[in-house]
Coordinates of C-alpha atoms in Angstrom, one line a residue:
Chain A
M26 CA 22.9 -24.5 -26.7
V27 CA 19.4 -23.4 -25.7
A28 CA 20.8 -22.3 -22.3
A29 CA 23.3 -20.2 -24.1
V30 CA 20.6 -18.5 -26.2
L31 CA 18.6 -17.9 -23.1
F32 CA 21.4 -16.1 -21.2
L33 CA 23.0 -14.3 -24.1
S34 CA 19.7 -12.9 -25.5
L35 CA 18.7 -11.9 -22.0
A36 CA 21.9 -9.8 -21.6
V37 CA 21.4 -8.2 -25.0
F38 CA 17.8 -7.3 -24.3
L39 CA 18.7 -5.8 -20.9
I40 CA 21.4 -3.7 -22.5
L41 CA 18.9 -2.5 -25.1
N42 CA 16.8 -0.9 -22.4
V43 CA 14.0 -3.4 -22.5
P44 CA 12.2 -3.6 -19.1
V45 CA 13.6 -6.5 -17.0
G46 CA 10.5 -8.7 -17.1
I47 CA 9.9 -8.2 -20.8
A48 CA 13.6 -8.9 -21.5
I49 CA 13.3 -12.2 -19.5
G50 CA 10.1 -13.0 -21.5
L51 CA 11.8 -12.2 -24.9
A52 CA 14.8 -14.4 -24.0
S53 CA 12.4 -17.3 -23.1
V54 CA 10.7 -16.8 -26.5
A55 CA 14.0 -16.8 -28.3
A56 CA 15.0 -20.0 -26.5
I57 CA 11.7 -21.7 -27.4
V58 CA 12.1 -20.7 -31.1
T59 CA 15.6 -22.1 -31.3
G60 CA 15.0 -25.1 -29.0
G61 CA 11.7 -26.2 -30.5
G62 CA 10.8 -28.5 -27.6
L63 CA 8.0 -26.3 -26.2
S64 CA 5.0 -24.8 -27.9
M65 CA 4.8 -21.1 -28.8
G66 CA 2.0 -20.6 -26.3
Y67 CA 4.2 -21.7 -23.5
V68 CA 5.1 -18.2 -22.2
A69 CA 1.5 -17.0 -22.4
Q70 CA 0.3 -20.0 -20.5
T71 CA 3.0 -19.7 -17.8
L72 CA 2.1 -16.1 -17.3
V73 CA -1.3 -17.2 -16.0
S74 CA -0.3 -20.5 -14.3
S75 CA 2.6 -19.1 -12.3
T76 CA 0.4 -16.3 -10.9
D77 CA -2.6 -18.5 -10.2
S78 CA -1.4 -19.2 -6.7
F79 CA -2.7 -18.2 -3.3
P80 CA 0.6 -17.8 -1.6
I81 CA 1.8 -15.4 -4.4
M82 CA -1.2 -13.2 -3.8
A83 CA 0.5 -12.2 -0.5
I84 CA 2.8 -10.0 -2.7
P85 CA 0.3 -7.4 -4.0
L86 CA -1.4 -7.3 -0.6
F87 CA 1.8 -6.7 1.3
I88 CA 2.7 -4.0 -1.3
L89 CA -0.8 -2.4 -0.7
A90 CA -0.5 -2.7 3.1
G91 CA 3.0 -1.1 3.1
D92 CA 1.9 1.8 0.8
L93 CA -1.2 2.5 2.9
M94 CA 0.8 2.5 6.0
G95 CA 3.4 4.8 4.6
A96 CA 0.8 7.3 3.4
G97 CA -1.5 7.0 6.5
G98 CA 0.7 8.6 9.1
V99 CA 2.0 5.4 10.6
S100 CA 5.7 6.1 9.9
R101 CA 5.6 9.6 11.5
R102 CA 4.2 8.2 14.7
I103 CA 6.8 5.4 14.9
L104 CA 9.5 8.0 14.2
D105 CA 8.3 10.1 17.2
V106 CA 8.5 7.1 19.5
A107 CA 12.0 6.1 18.3
N108 CA 13.1 9.7 18.7
V109 CA 12.1 9.8 22.4
F110 CA 14.4 6.9 23.1
F111 CA 17.3 7.4 20.7
G112 CA 17.2 11.0 19.6
R113 CA 19.5 12.4 22.2
I114 CA 22.5 10.0 21.6
T115 CA 25.4 10.9 19.2
G116 CA 24.1 10.1 15.7
G117 CA 20.6 10.0 17.2
L118 CA 18.7 10.7 14.0
A119 CA 20.7 8.1 12.1
I120 CA 19.9 5.5 14.8
V121 CA 16.3 6.5 14.8
T122 CA 16.2 5.9 11.1
V123 CA 17.4 2.4 11.4
V124 CA 15.0 1.6 14.3
V125 CA 12.0 3.0 12.3
C126 CA 13.0 1.0 9.2
M127 CA 13.2 -2.2 11.4
F128 CA 9.7 -1.5 12.7
F129 CA 8.4 -0.7 9.3
A130 CA 9.9 -3.9 8.0
A131 CA 7.7 -5.8 10.4
V132 CA 4.6 -4.5 8.6
S133 CA 5.9 -4.3 5.1
G134 CA 7.5 -7.0 3.0
S135 CA 9.3 -4.8 0.5
G136 CA 12.7 -3.0 0.6
P137 CA 11.9 -0.2 -1.8
A138 CA 8.6 0.5 0.0
T139 CA 10.4 0.8 3.3
V140 CA 12.9 3.3 1.8
A141 CA 10.1 5.4 0.3
A142 CA 7.9 5.4 3.4
V143 CA 10.6 6.1 6.0
G144 CA 12.9 8.1 3.7
S145 CA 10.5 10.8 2.6
M146 CA 10.1 11.6 6.3
V147 CA 13.5 11.3 7.9
V148 CA 15.7 12.5 5.0
P149 CA 14.7 16.2 5.2
T150 CA 15.0 16.1 9.0
M151 CA 18.5 14.5 8.9
L152 CA 19.8 17.0 6.3
R153 CA 18.5 19.9 8.4
A154 CA 20.3 18.5 11.4
G155 CA 23.6 18.6 9.4
Y156 CA 24.1 15.0 8.3
S157 CA 25.8 14.8 4.9
K158 CA 23.6 14.0 2.0
S159 CA 25.5 11.0 0.7
F160 CA 25.6 9.4 4.2
T161 CA 21.9 10.1 4.8
L162 CA 20.7 8.7 1.5
A163 CA 23.0 5.7 1.6
L164 CA 21.8 5.0 5.2
I165 CA 18.1 5.0 4.2
A166 CA 18.8 2.8 1.2
T167 CA 20.6 0.3 3.3
A168 CA 18.2 0.4 6.3
G169 CA 15.3 -0.1 3.9
S170 CA 16.7 -3.4 2.8
I171 CA 15.9 -4.7 6.3
G172 CA 12.3 -4.6 4.9
V173 CA 12.8 -7.9 3.2
I174 CA 14.6 -9.6 6.1
I175 CA 12.4 -8.9 9.1
P176 CA 9.1 -10.7 8.3
P177 CA 6.8 -10.3 6.4
S178 CA 9.0 -10.5 3.3
I179 CA 8.1 -10.7 -0.4
P180 CA 11.3 -12.4 -1.5
M181 CA 10.8 -15.1 1.2
V182 CA 7.3 -15.7 -0.2
I183 CA 8.8 -16.2 -3.6
F184 CA 11.6 -18.5 -2.3
G185 CA 9.1 -20.5 -0.3
V186 CA 6.8 -21.0 -3.4
S187 CA 9.6 -21.9 -5.8
T188 CA 11.3 -24.4 -3.5
G189 CA 8.3 -25.7 -1.6
Q190 CA 9.5 -24.5 1.8
S191 CA 7.1 -23.2 4.5
I192 CA 6.7 -19.5 4.3
S193 CA 5.9 -19.2 8.0
D194 CA 9.1 -21.0 8.9
L195 CA 11.0 -18.6 6.6
F196 CA 9.4 -15.6 8.2
L197 CA 10.3 -16.9 11.6
A198 CA 13.9 -17.4 10.6
G199 CA 14.1 -13.8 9.4
F200 CA 13.9 -12.2 12.9
G201 CA 17.4 -13.0 14.1
P202 CA 19.2 -11.8 10.9
G203 CA 17.0 -8.7 10.8
L204 CA 17.9 -7.7 14.3
L205 CA 21.5 -8.5 13.8
I206 CA 21.7 -6.3 10.7
G207 CA 19.9 -3.5 12.5
L208 CA 22.4 -3.6 15.4
G209 CA 25.3 -3.7 12.9
L210 CA 23.9 -0.5 11.1
I211 CA 23.3 1.2 14.5
T212 CA 26.8 0.5 15.6
Y213 CA 28.3 1.9 12.4
C214 CA 26.0 5.0 12.5
Y215 CA 27.1 5.7 16.1
L216 CA 30.9 5.4 15.3
H217 CA 30.7 7.4 12.1
S218 CA 28.6 10.1 13.7
K219 CA 31.0 10.4 16.6
K220 CA 33.9 10.9 14.1
M221 CA 31.9 13.5 12.1
G222 CA 30.7 15.3 15.2
W223 CA 26.9 14.7 14.5
A224 CA 25.4 15.2 18.0
G225 CA 22.0 14.2 19.2
D226 CA 19.1 16.6 19.6
G227 CA 19.9 17.1 23.3
V228 CA 16.3 16.7 24.5
P229 CA 16.4 14.8 27.8
Y230 CA 14.4 11.6 28.1
S231 CA 11.3 11.8 30.2
N232 CA 8.7 9.1 31.0
S233 CA 5.8 11.4 30.2
R234 CA 7.2 12.3 26.8
A235 CA 7.7 8.6 26.1
F236 CA 4.2 7.8 27.2
S237 CA 2.5 10.4 25.1
A238 CA 4.5 9.4 22.0
I239 CA 3.7 5.7 22.5
W240 CA 0.0 6.5 23.2
D241 CA -0.2 8.5 20.0
A242 CA 1.3 5.6 18.1
K243 CA -0.6 2.8 19.8
W244 CA -2.6 1.7 16.7
A245 CA 0.6 1.7 14.6
L246 CA 2.5 -0.2 17.2
L247 CA -0.2 -2.8 17.4
N248 CA 0.0 -3.6 13.7
P249 CA 3.0 -6.1 13.6
F250 CA 1.4 -8.0 16.5
I251 CA -1.8 -8.5 14.5
I252 CA 0.0 -9.6 11.3
L253 CA 2.7 -11.9 12.9
G254 CA 0.6 -13.0 15.8
G255 CA -2.2 -14.0 13.4
I256 CA 0.2 -16.0 11.3
Y257 CA 1.9 -17.8 14.2
S258 CA -1.2 -18.5 16.2
G259 CA -2.7 -20.2 13.1
V260 CA -5.6 -17.7 12.7
F261 CA -4.7 -16.9 9.1
T262 CA -2.2 -17.7 6.3
P263 CA 0.5 -15.2 5.3
T264 CA -1.7 -14.2 2.3
E265 CA -4.7 -13.5 4.5
A266 CA -2.5 -11.7 7.0
A267 CA -1.4 -9.4 4.2
A268 CA -5.1 -8.7 3.4
V269 CA -5.9 -8.0 7.1
A270 CA -2.9 -5.7 7.3
A271 CA -4.1 -3.7 4.3
V272 CA -7.6 -3.3 5.8
Y273 CA -6.1 -2.4 9.1
A274 CA -3.8 0.2 7.5
F275 CA -6.8 1.6 5.6
V276 CA -8.9 1.9 8.8
C277 CA -6.0 3.5 10.7
G278 CA -5.2 6.0 7.8
V279 CA -8.8 7.0 7.0
F280 CA -10.8 6.7 10.3
I281 CA -8.3 6.8 13.2
H282 CA -5.4 9.1 12.0
R283 CA -7.6 10.8 9.4
E284 CA -4.6 11.5 7.1
L285 CA -5.9 9.7 4.0
S286 CA -8.5 11.6 1.9
P287 CA -10.4 9.7 -0.8
K288 CA -8.1 11.4 -3.4
D289 CA -4.9 10.3 -1.6
L290 CA -6.4 6.8 -1.3
F291 CA -7.0 6.5 -5.0
K292 CA -3.4 7.6 -5.6
V293 CA -2.0 5.1 -3.1
V294 CA -4.0 2.1 -4.4
A295 CA -3.1 3.1 -8.0
G296 CA 0.6 3.1 -7.0
S297 CA 0.2 -0.3 -5.5
C298 CA -1.5 -1.6 -8.7
S299 CA 1.4 -0.3 -10.8
T300 CA 4.0 -1.9 -8.5
T301 CA 2.0 -5.1 -8.7
G302 CA 2.0 -5.0 -12.5
T303 CA 5.8 -4.3 -12.7
T304 CA 6.6 -7.0 -10.1
M305 CA 4.3 -9.7 -11.4
V306 CA 5.3 -9.4 -15.1
I307 CA 8.8 -10.2 -13.9
L308 CA 7.5 -13.1 -11.9
G309 CA 5.5 -14.5 -14.7
C310 CA 8.2 -14.3 -17.3
A311 CA 10.9 -15.4 -14.9
S312 CA 8.9 -18.5 -14.1
A313 CA 8.8 -19.4 -17.8
F314 CA 12.6 -18.7 -18.0
A315 CA 13.2 -21.0 -15.0
R316 CA 11.1 -23.8 -16.3
I317 CA 13.0 -23.7 -19.6
L318 CA 16.2 -24.0 -17.7
T319 CA 14.8 -27.0 -15.9
V320 CA 13.7 -28.7 -19.1
E321 CA 17.3 -28.1 -20.4
Q322 CA 18.6 -29.7 -17.1
V323 CA 20.8 -26.7 -16.4
P324 CA 20.2 -26.8 -12.6
G325 CA 21.5 -30.4 -12.4
M326 CA 24.6 -29.6 -14.5
V327 CA 25.5 -26.5 -12.4
A328 CA 24.9 -28.5 -9.2
D329 CA 27.1 -31.3 -10.3
A330 CA 29.9 -28.9 -11.3
L331 CA 29.7 -27.1 -8.0
V332 CA 29.6 -30.2 -5.9
Q333 CA 32.6 -31.7 -7.8
L334 CA 34.5 -28.5 -7.2
S335 CA 34.3 -29.1 -3.5
S336 CA 32.2 -30.9 -0.9
N337 CA 33.2 -28.6 1.9
P338 CA 30.0 -26.7 2.9
I339 CA 32.0 -23.7 4.1
L340 CA 33.6 -23.3 0.7
I341 CA 30.4 -24.1 -1.2
L342 CA 28.5 -21.4 0.8
L343 CA 31.3 -18.9 0.1
I344 CA 31.0 -19.6 -3.6
I345 CA 27.2 -19.3 -3.5
N346 CA 27.4 -16.1 -1.6
I347 CA 29.9 -14.5 -4.1
L348 CA 27.7 -15.7 -7.0
L349 CA 24.5 -14.3 -5.4
M350 CA 26.2 -11.0 -4.7
L351 CA 27.4 -10.6 -8.2
V352 CA 24.0 -11.5 -9.6
G353 CA 22.4 -9.1 -7.1
C354 CA 24.3 -6.3 -8.6
V355 CA 22.7 -6.7 -12.1
M356 CA 19.4 -8.5 -11.4
D357 CA 16.3 -7.7 -9.5
T358 CA 15.4 -9.9 -6.5
T359 CA 12.3 -11.7 -7.9
P360 CA 14.0 -13.1 -11.1
A361 CA 17.2 -13.8 -9.2
I362 CA 15.3 -16.1 -6.8
L363 CA 13.1 -17.7 -9.4
V364 CA 16.1 -18.5 -11.7
L365 CA 18.7 -19.3 -9.1
A366 CA 16.8 -21.0 -6.3
P367 CA 16.1 -24.1 -8.3
I368 CA 19.8 -24.2 -9.3
L369 CA 21.4 -23.5 -6.0
F370 CA 19.0 -25.1 -3.6
P371 CA 19.9 -28.8 -4.4
V372 CA 23.6 -27.9 -4.1
A373 CA 23.2 -26.3 -0.7
T374 CA 21.0 -29.1 0.7
A375 CA 23.5 -31.7 -0.8
V376 CA 26.3 -30.4 1.4
G377 CA 24.0 -30.3 4.5
V378 CA 22.8 -26.7 4.7
D379 CA 19.3 -26.4 6.2
P380 CA 16.7 -25.5 3.6
I381 CA 15.3 -22.6 5.6
H382 CA 18.7 -21.3 6.5
F383 CA 19.6 -21.4 2.9
G384 CA 16.5 -19.3 2.0
I385 CA 17.7 -16.7 4.5
I386 CA 21.2 -16.6 3.1
M387 CA 19.7 -16.0 -0.4
V388 CA 17.3 -13.3 0.8
V389 CA 20.1 -11.4 2.7
N390 CA 22.4 -11.6 -0.3
L391 CA 19.7 -10.2 -2.6
A392 CA 19.0 -7.5 0.0
I393 CA 22.6 -6.4 -0.5
G394 CA 21.8 -6.4 -4.2
F395 CA 19.3 -3.6 -3.4
I396 CA 22.1 -1.3 -2.6
T397 CA 24.8 -2.3 -5.1
P398 CA 25.0 -0.5 -8.4
P399 CA 24.2 -0.6 -11.3
L400 CA 20.8 -2.1 -10.5
G401 CA 20.1 -1.4 -6.9
I402 CA 16.5 -0.5 -6.6
N403 CA 16.8 1.0 -3.1
L404 CA 19.5 3.4 -4.5
F405 CA 17.1 4.6 -7.1
V406 CA 14.3 5.2 -4.6
A407 CA 16.8 7.0 -2.3
T408 CA 17.8 9.4 -5.1
R409 CA 14.1 10.1 -5.8
V410 CA 13.4 10.7 -2.1
G411 CA 16.5 12.9 -1.6
N412 CA 16.3 14.6 -4.9
A413 CA 19.9 13.8 -5.5
S414 CA 22.0 12.2 -8.2
L415 CA 22.9 8.5 -8.2
S416 CA 26.5 9.3 -7.7
T417 CA 25.8 11.2 -4.4
V418 CA 24.2 8.1 -3.0
V419 CA 26.8 5.7 -4.4
R420 CA 29.6 7.8 -2.8
G421 CA 28.2 7.0 0.7
I422 CA 27.2 3.4 0.1
V423 CA 30.6 1.6 0.3
P424 CA 30.9 1.4 4.1
F425 CA 27.3 0.2 4.4
V426 CA 27.9 -2.5 1.9
L427 CA 30.8 -3.7 3.9
V428 CA 28.8 -3.7 7.1
M429 CA 26.1 -5.8 5.3
V430 CA 28.7 -8.2 4.0
A431 CA 30.1 -8.7 7.5
M432 CA 26.6 -9.4 8.8
L433 CA 26.0 -11.8 5.8
L434 CA 29.0 -13.8 6.6
M435 CA 27.9 -14.2 10.3
I436 CA 24.4 -15.2 9.1
T437 CA 25.9 -17.7 6.7
Y438 CA 28.2 -19.4 9.0
I439 CA 26.2 -19.2 12.3
P440 CA 23.0 -21.1 11.4
G441 CA 21.7 -20.4 15.0
I442 CA 21.0 -16.7 14.1
S443 CA 18.3 -17.9 11.7
L444 CA 17.2 -21.2 13.1
G445 CA 17.5 -20.5 16.8
L446 CA 14.1 -18.9 17.3
K447 CA 12.3 -21.8 15.8
Q448 CA 14.2 -24.2 18.0
L449 CA 13.5 -22.1 21.0
I450 CA 9.7 -22.1 20.3
T451 CA 9.5 -25.8 19.5
N452 CA 11.4 -26.8 22.7
Chain B
M26 CA -12.2 16.3 -20.0
S27 CA -13.0 14.5 -23.2
V28 CA -13.9 10.9 -23.1
L29 CA -10.7 9.8 -24.9
R30 CA -8.6 11.8 -22.6
W31 CA -10.3 10.2 -19.6
L32 CA -9.8 6.7 -21.0
D33 CA -6.1 7.5 -21.7
R34 CA -5.6 8.5 -18.1
Y35 CA -7.9 6.3 -16.1
F36 CA -9.1 3.3 -18.1
E37 CA -6.8 0.6 -16.7
I38 CA -6.2 2.1 -13.4
S39 CA -9.8 2.7 -12.4
I40 CA -10.5 -0.9 -13.0
G41 CA -7.2 -1.9 -11.4
V42 CA -8.1 0.1 -8.2
A43 CA -11.5 -1.6 -8.0
L44 CA -10.0 -5.0 -8.5
M45 CA -7.2 -4.4 -5.9
S46 CA -9.8 -3.2 -3.4
S47 CA -12.3 -6.1 -3.9
M48 CA -9.5 -8.7 -3.7
T49 CA -8.4 -7.3 -0.4
I50 CA -12.0 -7.1 1.0
I51 CA -12.9 -10.6 -0.2
L52 CA -9.9 -12.1 1.7
A53 CA -10.6 -10.0 4.8
I54 CA -14.3 -11.3 4.7
Q55 CA -12.9 -14.8 4.2
V56 CA -10.9 -14.5 7.5
F57 CA -13.8 -12.9 9.3
M58 CA -16.3 -15.7 8.2
R59 CA -13.9 -18.5 9.1
Y60 CA -12.5 -17.2 12.3
V61 CA -15.4 -15.2 13.8
M62 CA -18.5 -16.8 12.2
G63 CA -17.0 -20.3 12.0
A64 CA -18.3 -20.8 8.5
S65 CA -15.7 -21.1 5.7
L66 CA -16.5 -19.7 2.3
Y67 CA -15.9 -22.0 -0.6
W68 CA -15.7 -19.4 -3.3
S69 CA -13.7 -16.6 -1.9
E70 CA -10.1 -17.8 -2.4
E71 CA -10.8 -18.7 -6.0
L72 CA -12.5 -15.5 -6.8
A73 CA -9.7 -13.4 -5.3
R74 CA -7.1 -15.4 -7.2
Y75 CA -8.8 -14.7 -10.6
I76 CA -9.3 -11.0 -9.7
F77 CA -5.5 -10.9 -8.9
I78 CA -4.6 -12.3 -12.3
W79 CA -6.7 -9.7 -14.1
L80 CA -5.3 -7.0 -11.8
I81 CA -1.7 -8.0 -12.9
Y82 CA -2.3 -7.5 -16.6
L83 CA -4.1 -4.1 -16.2
G84 CA -1.3 -3.1 -13.9
I85 CA 1.3 -4.0 -16.6
S86 CA -0.6 -1.8 -19.1
Y87 CA -0.9 1.1 -16.6
S88 CA 2.8 0.9 -15.8
A89 CA 3.6 0.9 -19.5
R90 CA 1.5 4.1 -19.8
Q91 CA 3.4 5.6 -16.8
M92 CA 6.7 4.2 -18.1
T93 CA 7.4 2.8 -14.7
H94 CA 8.6 -0.7 -15.7
I95 CA 11.9 -1.6 -14.1
K96 CA 14.8 -1.2 -16.5
V97 CA 18.6 -1.4 -16.2
D98 CA 19.0 2.3 -17.1
A99 CA 22.7 2.2 -16.2
A100 CA 23.3 0.1 -19.3
L101 CA 22.5 3.2 -21.4
G102 CA 25.9 4.5 -20.3
L103 CA 27.5 1.9 -22.6
F104 CA 26.3 3.8 -25.6
P105 CA 27.5 7.1 -27.0
L106 CA 25.3 10.0 -26.2
K107 CA 23.9 10.4 -29.7
L108 CA 22.9 6.7 -30.0
R109 CA 21.0 6.6 -26.7
P110 CA 17.6 7.9 -27.9
W111 CA 17.7 5.2 -30.6
V112 CA 18.6 2.5 -28.1
V113 CA 15.6 3.5 -25.9
F114 CA 13.4 3.6 -29.0
L115 CA 14.6 0.1 -30.0
G116 CA 13.9 -1.1 -26.4
D117 CA 10.3 0.2 -26.6
M118 CA 9.9 -1.5 -30.1
L119 CA 11.0 -4.8 -28.6
F120 CA 8.5 -4.3 -25.7
L121 CA 5.8 -3.7 -28.3
G122 CA 6.9 -6.8 -30.1
F123 CA 6.6 -8.9 -27.0
A124 CA 3.2 -7.5 -26.2
L125 CA 2.0 -8.5 -29.7
F126 CA 3.5 -11.9 -29.4
I127 CA 1.7 -12.6 -26.2
V128 CA -1.6 -11.3 -27.7
W129 CA -1.2 -13.7 -30.6
T130 CA -0.1 -16.8 -28.5
S131 CA -2.6 -16.3 -25.7
W132 CA -5.4 -16.0 -28.3
T133 CA -4.5 -19.7 -29.3
V134 CA -4.5 -20.6 -25.5
V135 CA -7.9 -19.0 -25.0
Q136 CA -9.3 -20.7 -28.1
R137 CA -8.1 -24.1 -26.8
Q138 CA -9.7 -23.4 -23.4
M139 CA -13.0 -22.4 -25.2
M140 CA -12.9 -25.7 -27.1
L141 CA -12.2 -27.8 -24.0
G142 CA -14.9 -25.9 -22.1
Q143 CA -13.1 -26.2 -18.8
T144 CA -14.5 -24.4 -15.7
S145 CA -13.0 -23.5 -12.3
T146 CA -13.6 -26.0 -9.4
A147 CA -15.5 -23.8 -7.0
M148 CA -17.4 -21.2 -9.0
Q149 CA -17.7 -22.8 -12.4
I150 CA -16.1 -19.8 -14.1
P151 CA -15.1 -20.7 -17.6
M152 CA -11.3 -21.0 -17.7
W153 CA -11.0 -19.1 -21.0
F154 CA -12.1 -16.0 -19.1
V155 CA -9.1 -16.4 -16.8
Y156 CA -6.7 -17.0 -19.6
S157 CA -8.0 -13.9 -21.5
A158 CA -6.3 -11.7 -18.9
P159 CA -2.9 -11.6 -20.6
L160 CA -4.6 -11.3 -24.0
V161 CA -6.5 -8.2 -23.0
G162 CA -3.7 -6.8 -20.8
F163 CA -1.0 -7.1 -23.4
A164 CA -3.4 -5.7 -26.1
L165 CA -3.8 -2.6 -24.0
T166 CA 0.0 -2.6 -23.3
A167 CA 0.6 -2.7 -27.1
I168 CA -1.6 0.4 -27.5
R169 CA 0.3 2.1 -24.6
Q170 CA 3.6 1.2 -26.3
V171 CA 2.5 2.8 -29.6
Q172 CA 1.7 5.9 -27.6
T173 CA 5.1 5.8 -26.0
L174 CA 6.8 5.4 -29.3
I175 CA 5.0 8.3 -30.8
W176 CA 5.9 10.4 -27.7
R177 CA 9.5 9.3 -28.0
A178 CA 9.6 10.2 -31.7
R179 CA 8.4 13.7 -30.8
N180 CA 10.7 14.2 -27.8
P181 CA 14.0 12.5 -28.9
D182 CA 15.9 14.5 -26.2
K183 CA 14.0 13.0 -23.3
Y184 CA 15.3 9.5 -23.5
I185 CA 15.4 8.6 -19.8
S186 CA 12.1 7.2 -18.4
E187 CA 9.9 10.0 -17.2
E188 CA 6.3 10.4 -16.4
V189 CA 4.3 11.8 -19.3

């Protein structure tokens, strides 16, 4: 009964154009009022207690680091490097876009931030080179979703906190899937560009050109090694890594590249504050929502029903994938993880899926949710970057979603893609 | 620029930027002290965490002013064109209602904390101060929502979220 109030009122509030976090909060209040088991102050209290967490603090810091990096001239330098190596092939600029997104993913933990930082730079160039607008914007929206798969990753932080798994292990397991998706997108870009006749820039490769591009980008290229090297050598925690990354990006942008004026800086940090507010209100309210679900024993009931349906892990994973993809279409990543991880996690582990592997499956699914309408945040960012209508982007997105789904199935059924790296290191 | 105008534009965000910067710097110092100087700080993590909590609630209010909270805008397509401004207006009213509800309930939470007199482990900060963040943040958000509603009533044709 309370669960029905929770989900129905949530749907109504979302349809009535209430912001996502607030709608989740209102639904929780409605459930408390009808259920009567919890005190009225419960939501207010959870807003503080759920964010009073050191691991969660990695989120605003990775947002800040990504924003500073995007504004501080890092993306352009990486683009120049990628261009030297891939620019001359058929579909060169499209491939360069994917490579730059993969690199940016290794310093940023957010999908939309990756789209914004890389997109604002490559989209005008691609359009000038003759790529179609719907292909270009769909590509940048999709490639940006790698931002949450290659570590660091904000959704992985949320998954780790809500299920008690190691965030470092999750990060480590993200490399393989991130590379795989990157390769998949590059392959598609090459084949499609060949069909459409989108040639490369024709500039021949030379060692001196490569060297000067790499030298100009040396500080930017060093960044992921500092962040990830620091985490895995045990020098700092993921949260501290995020703070160090932000300071590093600040120093690069202001003192080394000299592309950030004090006025820009205020704007960038203000933007990060706004993103932090909009993300964290969702996190706080969704935590209250998820705890009410737990009090009502919904996770247990769903788990029982699913396990009774089948105990075949292949089938269960397929069902979970379909469910997550449908949810990803209408729900943002953070609430989806907070609400669904406690429900689906016991099911997956019951049929023998590795907890870390399951985290990766969930994150990749919700990364697809970034590019599926109606609520695909990367699509929105891409429309803003490209100054286009949503339908222009959506027209080009279908083949990309299919590529992503193919990669998702491989990641789901070949655990080695996610877990291999950890095994390799521990041996 | 008049004082009110400045407050309208910059009040939350100037504090927010200061909090975001100090949170980052405190954690960077924490790493430096532990790794380079070999002396761990006992207060830095806790301070950064409480700064973060305050940052969130000022950020929520700032985002309400900028109208950048994430919405399922596509759902508006379910309504006939004439009704849409009313739906958006109703959505903003509900947002205002939630903000006031949080102000009211977190006031009781803060009062309870004041009575218990709890303090934080490392720095002995009174916990009611930490729990006041949603109270203050959502009070500001409520003001921002009233501003939004007035703006909407004056511009009924601009129902899709835009920056003011």
